C-alpha positions as a Markdown table, in Angstrom:
| # | Residue | x | y | z |
|---|---|---|---|---|
| 1 | Ile | -47.6 | -5.6 | -10.5 |
| 2 | Phe | -49.6 | -2.4 | -10.2 |
| 3 | Ser | -51.0 | -2.5 | -13.8 |
| 4 | Pro | -50.1 | -4.0 | -17.2 |
| 5 | Glu | -47.8 | -0.9 | -17.7 |
| 6 | Leu | -46.3 | -0.6 | -14.2 |
| 7 | Leu | -44.1 | -3.2 | -12.4 |
| 8 | Asn | -42.1 | -2.7 | -9.2 |
| 9 | Thr | -39.5 | -5.1 | -7.9 |
| 10 | Ala | -38.0 | -4.7 | -4.4 |
| 11 | Arg | -35.3 | -7.0 | -3.0 |
| 12 | Phe | -33.5 | -7.4 | 0.3 |
| 13 | Ser | -30.6 | -9.7 | 0.9 |
| 14 | Phe | -28.0 | -10.5 | 3.6 |
| 15 | Ser | -24.9 | -12.5 | 3.0 |
| 16 | Arg | -22.0 | -13.5 | 5.3 |
| 17 | Thr | -18.6 | -14.6 | 4.3 |
| 18 | Lys | -16.0 | -15.9 | 6.7 |
| 19 | Phe | -12.4 | -16.2 | 5.7 |
| 20 | Ser | -9.1 | -17.3 | 7.3 |
| 21 | Ser | -5.5 | -18.1 | 6.5 |
| 22 | Ala | -3.4 | -20.1 | 9.0 |
| 23 | Gly | 0.0 | -20.2 | 7.3 |
| 24 | Val | 2.1 | -23.3 | 6.7 |
| 25 | Leu | 5.5 | -24.0 | 8.1 |
| 26 | Ala | 8.1 | -23.9 | 5.3 |
| 27 | Gly | 11.6 | -25.3 | 5.6 |
| 28 | Ile | 11.8 | -26.0 | 9.3 |
| 29 | Pro | 11.3 | -29.6 | 10.5 |
| 30 | Ala | 11.7 | -28.8 | 14.2 |
| 31 | Asn | 10.2 | -26.0 | 16.2 |
| 32 | Pro | 12.8 | -23.5 | 17.4 |
| 33 | Ser | 11.0 | -20.4 | 18.6 |
| 34 | Ile | 12.1 | -16.8 | 18.3 |
| 35 | Ile | 10.0 | -15.7 | 21.3 |
| 36 | Thr | 10.0 | -18.2 | 24.2 |
| 37 | Gly | 6.7 | -19.9 | 24.6 |
| 38 | Phe | 5.4 | -19.2 | 21.1 |
| 39 | Pro | 5.5 | -21.3 | 17.9 |
| 40 | Val | 8.3 | -20.8 | 15.3 |
| 41 | Gly | 8.4 | -17.3 | 13.7 |
| 42 | Glu | 9.7 | -16.2 | 10.4 |
| 43 | Ile | 13.4 | -16.1 | 9.5 |
| 44 | Glu | 14.8 | -14.6 | 6.3 |
| 45 | Val | 18.4 | -14.9 | 5.2 |
| 46 | Gly | 19.4 | -12.9 | 2.1 |
| 47 | Gly | 19.5 | -15.1 | -1.0 |
| 48 | Tyr | 17.7 | -18.0 | 0.6 |
| 49 | Thr | 14.1 | -19.1 | 0.9 |
| 50 | Gln | 12.3 | -17.7 | 4.0 |
| 51 | Val | 11.6 | -20.2 | 6.7 |
| 52 | Gly | 8.7 | -20.2 | 9.1 |
| 53 | Pro | 5.0 | -19.5 | 8.4 |
| 54 | Asp | 4.3 | -18.5 | 4.8 |
| 55 | Glu | 1.7 | -16.0 | 5.9 |
| 56 | Pro | 0.4 | -14.6 | 9.2 |
| 57 | Leu | -2.7 | -15.9 | 10.8 |
| 58 | Thr | -5.7 | -13.8 | 9.7 |
| 59 | Tyr | -9.4 | -14.3 | 9.9 |
| 60 | Gly | -12.5 | -12.3 | 9.5 |
| 61 | Thr | -16.2 | -11.9 | 8.7 |
| 62 | Gln | -17.8 | -9.8 | 6.1 |
| 63 | Asn | -21.6 | -9.0 | 6.3 |
| 64 | Ile | -23.3 | -7.4 | 3.3 |
| 65 | Tyr | -26.8 | -6.0 | 3.6 |
| 66 | Ala | -28.4 | -5.2 | 0.2 |
| 67 | Leu | -31.6 | -3.4 | -0.7 |
| 68 | Ser | -32.7 | -2.7 | -4.3 |
| 69 | Asp | -35.8 | -1.4 | -6.0 |
| 70 | Asp | -36.6 | -1.3 | -9.7 |
| 71 | Val | -39.6 | 0.3 | -11.4 |
| 72 | Asn | -40.5 | -0.6 | -15.0 |
| 73 | Phe | -43.1 | 1.6 | -16.8 |
| 74 | Thr | -44.2 | 0.9 | -20.4 |
| 75 | Arg | -45.8 | 3.6 | -22.5 |
| 76 | Gly | -46.2 | 3.1 | -26.3 |
| 77 | Lys | -42.8 | 2.3 | -27.8 |
| 78 | His | -40.9 | 3.2 | -24.6 |
| 79 | Ser | -40.0 | 1.0 | -21.7 |
| 80 | Phe | -38.7 | 3.2 | -18.8 |
| 81 | Lys | -36.7 | 1.7 | -16.0 |
| 82 | Phe | -35.6 | 3.4 | -12.8 |
| 83 | Gly | -33.9 | 1.9 | -9.9 |
| 84 | Thr | -31.5 | 2.0 | -7.0 |
| 85 | Ser | -29.2 | -0.4 | -5.2 |
| 86 | Leu | -28.0 | 0.3 | -1.7 |
| 87 | Met | -25.4 | -1.9 | 0.1 |
| 88 | Arg | -23.9 | -1.8 | 3.5 |
| 89 | Trp | -20.6 | -3.6 | 4.1 |
| 90 | Asn | -19.5 | -4.5 | 7.6 |
| 91 | Glu | -16.0 | -6.2 | 7.5 |
| 92 | Gly | -14.3 | -7.3 | 10.7 |
| 93 | Thr | -10.7 | -8.7 | 10.5 |
| 94 | Gln | -8.1 | -10.0 | 13.0 |
| 95 | Ala | -4.5 | -10.4 | 12.1 |
| 96 | Ala | -1.5 | -11.7 | 14.0 |
| 97 | Asn | 1.4 | -10.0 | 12.1 |
| 98 | Ser | 4.8 | -10.9 | 13.6 |
| 99 | Gln | 3.1 | -12.6 | 16.5 |
| 100 | Asn | 5.7 | -15.2 | 16.7 |
| 101 | Gly | 8.7 | -13.0 | 15.7 |
| 102 | Phe | 10.4 | -12.1 | 12.4 |
| 103 | Leu | 14.1 | -11.9 | 11.9 |
| 104 | Ile | 15.9 | -10.7 | 8.7 |
| 105 | Phe | 19.6 | -11.4 | 8.2 |
| 106 | Pro | 21.1 | -9.8 | 5.0 |
| 107 | Thr | 23.8 | -12.6 | 4.7 |
| 108 | Pro | 24.4 | -16.1 | 6.1 |
| 109 | Asp | 27.5 | -14.6 | 8.0 |
| 110 | Gln | 25.1 | -12.3 | 9.9 |
| 111 | Leu | 22.9 | -15.2 | 10.7 |
| 112 | Phe | 25.8 | -17.1 | 12.2 |
| 113 | Ala | 27.0 | -14.0 | 14.1 |
| 114 | Ser | 23.4 | -13.5 | 15.3 |
| 115 | Thr | 23.3 | -9.9 | 14.1 |
| 116 | Pro | 19.9 | -9.4 | 12.4 |
| 117 | Arg | 19.2 | -6.3 | 10.3 |
| 118 | Leu | 15.5 | -6.4 | 11.5 |
| 119 | Val | 13.9 | -7.8 | 14.6 |
| 120 | Glu | 10.2 | -7.6 | 14.7 |
| 121 | Phe | 7.5 | -8.9 | 17.0 |
| 122 | Glu | 4.0 | -8.1 | 18.0 |
| 123 | Pro | 3.8 | -6.7 | 21.5 |
| 124 | Leu | 1.6 | -8.7 | 23.9 |
| 125 | Thr | -0.8 | -5.8 | 24.3 |
| 126 | Ala | -1.3 | -5.3 | 20.5 |
| 127 | Asn | -4.9 | -5.3 | 19.2 |
| 128 | Glu | -5.1 | -6.0 | 15.5 |
| 129 | Asn | -8.9 | -6.2 | 15.4 |
| 130 | Arg | -10.3 | -3.9 | 12.7 |
| 131 | Asp | -14.0 | -3.3 | 12.0 |
| 132 | Tyr | -14.7 | -1.4 | 8.8 |
| 133 | Ile | -18.0 | -0.1 | 7.6 |
| 134 | Tyr | -18.8 | 1.5 | 4.2 |
| 135 | Asn | -21.7 | 1.8 | 1.8 |
| 136 | Thr | -22.1 | 1.5 | -2.0 |
| 137 | Leu | -25.0 | 3.2 | -3.7 |
| 138 | Gly | -26.2 | 3.0 | -7.2 |
| 139 | Phe | -28.9 | 4.8 | -9.2 |
| 140 | Tyr | -30.1 | 4.4 | -12.8 |
| 141 | Ala | -32.7 | 5.6 | -15.3 |
| 142 | Gln | -33.1 | 3.9 | -18.7 |
| 143 | Asp | -35.4 | 4.1 | -21.7 |
| 144 | Asp | -35.6 | 1.2 | -24.1 |
| 145 | Trp | -37.1 | 2.9 | -27.2 |
| 146 | Arg | -38.4 | 0.5 | -29.9 |
| 147 | Met | -38.2 | 2.6 | -33.0 |
| 148 | Thr | -39.2 | -0.2 | -35.3 |
| 149 | Ser | -39.7 | -3.9 | -35.0 |
| 150 | His | -36.0 | -4.4 | -35.9 |
| 151 | Ile | -34.4 | -1.3 | -34.1 |
| 152 | Thr | -34.4 | -0.6 | -30.4 |
| 153 | Trp | -32.4 | 2.2 | -28.7 |
| 154 | Asn | -31.2 | 1.6 | -25.1 |
| 155 | Leu | -30.6 | 5.0 | -23.5 |
| 156 | Gly | -29.7 | 5.5 | -19.9 |
| 157 | Leu | -27.7 | 6.9 | -17.1 |
| 158 | Arg | -26.1 | 5.2 | -14.1 |
| 159 | Tyr | -24.4 | 6.7 | -11.1 |
| 160 | Glu | -22.6 | 4.6 | -8.5 |
| 161 | Phe | -20.3 | 5.5 | -5.7 |
| 162 | Met | -18.8 | 4.1 | -2.5 |
| 163 | Thr | -18.5 | 6.0 | 0.8 |
| 164 | Thr | -15.2 | 6.2 | 2.6 |
| 165 | Pro | -14.5 | 3.1 | 4.7 |
| 166 | Thr | -14.3 | 4.0 | 8.4 |
| 167 | Glu | -12.8 | 1.9 | 11.2 |
| 168 | Gln | -15.3 | 1.9 | 14.0 |
| 169 | Asn | -12.8 | 1.9 | 16.9 |
| 170 | Gly | -10.3 | 4.5 | 15.6 |
| 171 | Arg | -7.6 | 1.8 | 15.1 |
| 172 | Ser | -6.8 | 2.5 | 11.4 |
| 173 | Ser | -3.5 | 4.1 | 10.6 |
| 174 | Arg | -1.1 | 4.8 | 7.7 |
| 175 | Leu | 2.5 | 5.9 | 7.3 |
| 176 | Leu | 3.2 | 9.2 | 5.5 |
| 177 | Asn | 6.4 | 10.3 | 3.8 |
| 178 | Asp | 7.0 | 13.7 | 5.3 |
| 179 | Leu | 8.8 | 14.9 | 2.1 |
| 180 | Thr | 6.2 | 13.8 | -0.5 |
| 181 | Asp | 2.8 | 13.1 | 1.0 |
| 182 | Ala | 0.2 | 15.7 | 1.6 |
| 183 | Phe | -1.0 | 16.2 | 5.2 |
| 184 | Thr | -4.7 | 15.8 | 5.7 |
């Protein structure tokens, strides 16, 4: 509090969230592996429920650093408010997609003939660590104008945006359709 008319509030915070999903075996009582030495993988046969882990093993940590500052200034029938909110997001994830193998058979006949339509597995040298960083920034200005004891106008502007997330080790990728997607 600088004076009866001027108040400044500054805040800093840090929060960390950890998350994971381990998958659950569905439909397979035993443990036949697709890749020798690894747990059971996923098997999908057209028209039947997929067996194997329901989802791949993923885990990660999200750190959020937040800084905000708000200034309130009162003059006559006006209460002016100005402020900013700055946040830095650091998000690291690790996934094990197809680590234990994934087979798709369009029909049961192809399963019995051992002719899958898709055979997918994660190479032993794969690195699925991803470390993303981005910022969100917000700015505002507001005037609460008390015209009478029964009427108050709240007038203001707010501008918020997010920077483009970047992967810190250059491991991010995407697939483009050569016929329809723009090259950048």
